[in-house]
Amino acid sequence: MSTMLDRDVIALNASLKKLNPSDQKFANSLLDQAETRRDGLSVNQMMWVRKLLDKAQAAEMPAAPVTSSTVINMAGIIKLLNTAKFNGLARPKIFIGNATEEYRLTFAGAQARFPGSINVTGKNPELGGYNFYGRIHLDGRWEPSNKFLGHAQKIADMLQRLADNPVEQAQTFGRRTGICMFCHIELTDPRSVAVGYGPICAEHYGLPYGE
């Protein structure tokens, strides 16, 4: 048996635990034959050794990063932030999530890598600290941070719900948390508690507040 074939057999033996039970059984059979047959494994058997080794090596590779293939209809969110900016807020922001798992949306500045895109930052008790979770490009592409791919789809779903119905989501956030989705101040006025946000934020972000 050549040195190259020896290396493949040895590598497969070291990678057995990375294979599923069925492949492990087949691999053990090949390894037993490699050890007992005087003339070694056949060409066909060595082909299977390499295939099983490829499977084992693929199993230990990290998952491919989520790409910017999720597209969100951003019109509703962009309109909210742009309205507030037009109405005099230098740094408008929106909070989504809940009191413990909270994400903040803000425009990226002129010096940022993607000026005008919307950054998603926030806190999560499971992850600790204040983190950057990704950005929404102005064409609607959601680009999650590779560090937090496990949260990417959940955040994308929240963003889409906000974009689809900003008023409903603002009211839901305020009523559920007791905090305004926009200024992040506790709601104390009974009318604002009922609406889910206050009259000043309603004016800034172009939202109804009632008669």
Tab-separated table of C-alpha atoms in Angstrom:
chain	number	residue	atom	x	y	z
A	1	MET	CA	0.000	0.000	0.000
A	2	SER	CA	1.402	3.411	-0.886
A	3	THR	CA	2.145	6.146	1.618
A	4	MET	CA	-0.762	8.223	0.225
A	5	LEU	CA	-3.186	5.314	0.727
A	6	ASP	CA	-1.827	4.756	4.234
A	7	ARG	CA	-2.514	8.411	5.064
A	8	ASP	CA	-6.128	8.165	3.814
A	9	VAL	CA	-6.810	5.049	5.893
A	10	ILE	CA	-5.216	6.587	8.989
A	11	ALA	CA	-7.168	9.836	8.488
A	12	LEU	CA	-10.442	7.932	8.115
A	13	ASN	CA	-9.755	5.993	11.301
A	14	ALA	CA	-9.147	9.278	13.165
A	15	SER	CA	-12.376	10.794	11.780
A	16	LEU	CA	-14.804	7.944	12.511
A	17	LYS	CA	-16.780	9.847	15.156
A	18	LYS	CA	-17.671	12.541	12.639
A	19	LEU	CA	-19.603	10.032	10.496
A	20	ASN	CA	-23.201	8.918	10.994
A	21	PRO	CA	-23.735	5.377	12.420
A	22	SER	CA	-24.324	3.749	9.037
A	23	ASP	CA	-21.169	5.273	7.519
A	24	GLN	CA	-19.201	4.411	10.644
A	25	LYS	CA	-20.146	0.737	10.243
A	26	PHE	CA	-19.041	0.731	6.594
A	27	ALA	CA	-15.820	2.589	7.453
A	28	ASN	CA	-14.970	0.104	10.206
A	29	SER	CA	-15.414	-2.744	7.758
A	30	LEU	CA	-12.977	-1.110	5.341
A	31	LEU	CA	-10.493	-0.368	8.118
A	32	ASP	CA	-10.623	-3.983	9.336
A	33	GLN	CA	-9.885	-5.217	5.825
A	34	ALA	CA	-7.067	-2.688	5.398
A	35	GLU	CA	-5.468	-4.110	8.524
A	36	THR	CA	-5.941	-7.819	7.751
A	37	ARG	CA	-5.530	-8.100	3.972
A	38	ARG	CA	-1.929	-8.685	2.953
A	39	ASP	CA	-2.318	-6.863	-0.356
A	40	GLY	CA	-4.344	-4.006	1.135
A	41	LEU	CA	-7.603	-2.555	-0.111
A	42	SER	CA	-8.705	-2.667	-3.708
A	43	VAL	CA	-8.946	0.430	-5.893
A	44	ASN	CA	-12.732	0.422	-5.458
A	45	GLN	CA	-12.422	0.121	-1.677
A	46	MET	CA	-9.942	2.983	-1.571
A	47	MET	CA	-12.407	5.079	-3.533
A	48	TRP	CA	-14.902	4.515	-0.685
A	49	VAL	CA	-12.255	5.357	1.892
A	50	ARG	CA	-11.792	8.754	0.232
A	51	LYS	CA	-15.554	9.315	-0.053
A	52	LEU	CA	-16.048	8.582	3.638
A	53	LEU	CA	-13.078	10.764	4.530
A	54	ASP	CA	-14.597	13.622	2.515
A	55	LYS	CA	-17.871	13.197	4.418
A	56	ALA	CA	-16.070	13.297	7.748
A	57	GLN	CA	-14.105	16.397	6.804
A	58	ALA	CA	-17.240	18.153	5.542
A	59	ALA	CA	-18.970	17.434	8.855
A	60	GLU	CA	-16.318	19.349	10.792
A	61	MET	CA	-16.396	22.418	8.558
A	62	PRO	CA	-18.309	25.445	9.925
A	63	ALA	CA	-21.688	26.144	8.383
A	64	ALA	CA	-21.603	28.473	5.411
A	65	PRO	CA	-22.452	32.021	6.454
A	66	VAL	CA	-25.920	33.308	5.759
A	67	THR	CA	-25.747	35.570	2.749
A	68	SER	CA	-27.706	38.735	2.030
A	69	SER	CA	-30.346	36.748	0.186
A	70	THR	CA	-33.178	37.624	2.580
A	71	VAL	CA	-34.868	40.680	1.123
A	72	ILE	CA	-37.132	42.789	3.310
A	73	ASN	CA	-39.597	45.322	1.968
A	74	MET	CA	-38.038	48.249	3.762
A	75	ALA	CA	-40.350	51.027	2.623
A	76	GLY	CA	-42.253	51.264	5.910
A	77	ILE	CA	-39.123	51.429	8.084
A	78	ILE	CA	-37.310	53.885	5.826
A	79	LYS	CA	-40.397	56.116	5.762
A	80	LEU	CA	-40.527	56.177	9.584
A	81	LEU	CA	-36.875	57.148	9.970
A	82	ASN	CA	-36.906	59.649	7.114
A	83	THR	CA	-40.078	61.303	8.426
A	84	ALA	CA	-38.496	61.768	11.843
A	85	LYS	CA	-35.340	63.173	10.274
A	86	PHE	CA	-37.378	65.582	8.157
A	87	ASN	CA	-39.231	66.648	11.300
A	88	GLY	CA	-36.016	67.652	13.048
A	89	LEU	CA	-34.618	64.547	14.746
A	90	ALA	CA	-30.874	64.393	14.071
A	91	ARG	CA	-30.605	60.689	14.958
A	92	PRO	CA	-33.979	58.974	14.709
A	93	LYS	CA	-34.154	55.431	16.031
A	94	ILE	CA	-36.590	52.560	16.395
A	95	PHE	CA	-36.559	49.774	18.970
A	96	ILE	CA	-37.964	46.312	18.289
A	97	GLY	CA	-38.143	43.138	20.359
A	98	ASN	CA	-38.986	43.339	24.054
A	99	ALA	CA	-37.607	44.693	27.321
A	100	THR	CA	-34.936	41.977	27.636
A	101	GLU	CA	-34.141	41.103	24.006
A	102	GLU	CA	-34.054	44.460	22.303
A	103	TYR	CA	-32.738	45.656	18.937
A	104	ARG	CA	-32.198	49.249	17.824
A	105	LEU	CA	-32.441	50.522	14.248
A	106	THR	CA	-30.487	53.625	13.245
A	107	PHE	CA	-29.200	55.137	10.030
A	108	ALA	CA	-25.498	54.586	9.310
A	109	GLY	CA	-23.644	57.894	9.126
A	110	ALA	CA	-21.988	59.515	6.128
A	111	GLN	CA	-18.574	58.081	7.093
A	112	ALA	CA	-19.858	54.534	7.552
A	113	ARG	CA	-18.990	51.656	5.252
A	114	PHE	CA	-22.532	51.732	3.857
A	115	PRO	CA	-23.863	55.285	4.358
A	116	GLY	CA	-27.623	55.460	4.713
A	117	SER	CA	-28.058	51.759	5.453
A	118	ILE	CA	-29.849	50.818	8.664
A	119	ASN	CA	-27.742	49.321	11.442
A	120	VAL	CA	-29.295	46.781	13.799
A	121	THR	CA	-27.651	46.785	17.224
A	122	GLY	CA	-28.886	45.787	20.637
A	123	LYS	CA	-28.743	43.691	23.756
A	124	ASN	CA	-29.530	40.050	24.343
A	125	PRO	CA	-29.168	38.467	27.800
A	126	GLU	CA	-27.950	35.195	26.283
A	127	LEU	CA	-25.120	36.908	24.394
A	128	GLY	CA	-24.186	39.666	26.810
A	129	GLY	CA	-23.195	43.240	26.089
A	130	TYR	CA	-24.331	45.483	23.273
A	131	ASN	CA	-23.777	43.930	19.856
A	132	PHE	CA	-23.965	44.655	16.137
A	133	TYR	CA	-26.384	42.130	14.611
A	134	GLY	CA	-26.343	43.283	11.007
A	135	ARG	CA	-27.566	45.920	8.607
A	136	ILE	CA	-30.375	46.448	6.136
A	137	HIS	CA	-29.195	47.857	2.831
A	138	LEU	CA	-31.401	50.413	1.151
A	139	ASP	CA	-32.381	47.880	-1.509
A	140	GLY	CA	-33.882	45.783	1.291
A	141	ARG	CA	-31.145	43.164	1.674
A	142	TRP	CA	-30.731	41.960	5.247
A	143	GLU	CA	-27.027	41.373	5.912
A	144	PRO	CA	-26.672	39.640	9.294
A	145	SER	CA	-23.456	39.646	11.272
A	146	ASN	CA	-21.598	36.337	10.935
A	147	LYS	CA	-21.165	36.335	14.722
A	148	PHE	CA	-24.906	36.066	15.354
A	149	LEU	CA	-26.296	33.962	12.532
A	150	GLY	CA	-28.474	32.065	14.974
A	151	HIS	CA	-30.508	35.234	15.486
A	152	ALA	CA	-30.567	36.360	11.854
A	153	GLN	CA	-33.928	34.935	10.772
A	154	LYS	CA	-35.702	35.954	13.964
A	155	ILE	CA	-34.540	39.554	13.553
A	156	ALA	CA	-35.439	39.513	9.847
A	157	ASP	CA	-38.971	38.415	10.757
A	158	MET	CA	-39.290	41.255	13.278
A	159	LEU	CA	-38.052	43.763	10.721
A	160	GLN	CA	-40.527	42.559	8.133
A	161	ARG	CA	-43.434	42.824	10.584
A	162	LEU	CA	-42.397	46.394	11.366
A	163	ALA	CA	-42.043	47.295	7.690
A	164	ASP	CA	-45.441	45.763	6.875
A	165	ASN	CA	-47.359	47.536	9.645
A	166	PRO	CA	-45.380	50.237	11.495
A	167	VAL	CA	-48.340	51.606	13.464
A	168	GLU	CA	-49.452	48.210	14.743
A	169	GLN	CA	-45.904	47.217	15.742
A	170	ALA	CA	-45.281	50.547	17.495
A	171	GLN	CA	-48.502	50.169	19.456
A	172	THR	CA	-47.758	46.535	20.323
A	173	PHE	CA	-44.230	47.344	21.528
A	174	GLY	CA	-45.394	50.237	23.703
A	175	ARG	CA	-48.322	48.375	25.248
A	176	ARG	CA	-46.237	45.264	25.919
A	177	THR	CA	-43.154	46.953	27.397
A	178	GLY	CA	-44.552	50.248	28.716
A	179	ILE	CA	-41.786	52.008	26.772
A	180	CYS	CA	-42.044	54.074	23.596
A	181	MET	CA	-40.560	52.312	20.575
A	182	PHE	CA	-38.994	55.566	19.371
A	183	CYS	CA	-37.735	57.717	22.264
A	184	HIS	CA	-37.325	54.734	24.606
A	185	ILE	CA	-38.939	56.631	27.491
A	186	GLU	CA	-41.404	55.015	29.867
A	187	LEU	CA	-45.027	55.745	29.007
A	188	THR	CA	-46.833	57.300	31.978
A	189	ASP	CA	-49.689	59.316	30.491
A	190	PRO	CA	-52.780	57.055	30.374
A	191	ARG	CA	-53.569	58.062	26.824
A	192	SER	CA	-50.017	57.314	25.646
A	193	VAL	CA	-50.071	53.990	27.493
A	194	ALA	CA	-53.262	53.115	25.633
A	195	VAL	CA	-51.897	54.212	22.245
A	196	GLY	CA	-48.427	52.689	22.757
A	197	TYR	CA	-46.417	55.889	22.137
A	198	GLY	CA	-46.612	59.564	23.020
A	199	PRO	CA	-47.866	62.594	21.058
A	200	ILE	CA	-44.392	64.035	20.426
A	201	CYS	CA	-43.108	60.806	18.839
A	202	ALA	CA	-46.375	60.476	16.946
A	203	GLU	CA	-45.716	63.891	15.413
A	204	HIS	CA	-42.045	63.197	14.722
A	205	TYR	CA	-42.655	59.843	13.040
A	206	GLY	CA	-45.920	60.734	11.310
A	207	LEU	CA	-48.118	58.333	13.282
A	208	PRO	CA	-51.754	58.697	14.358
A	209	TYR	CA	-52.413	59.615	17.961
A	210	GLY	CA	-56.184	60.004	17.903
A	211	GLU	CA	-58.431	62.934	18.592
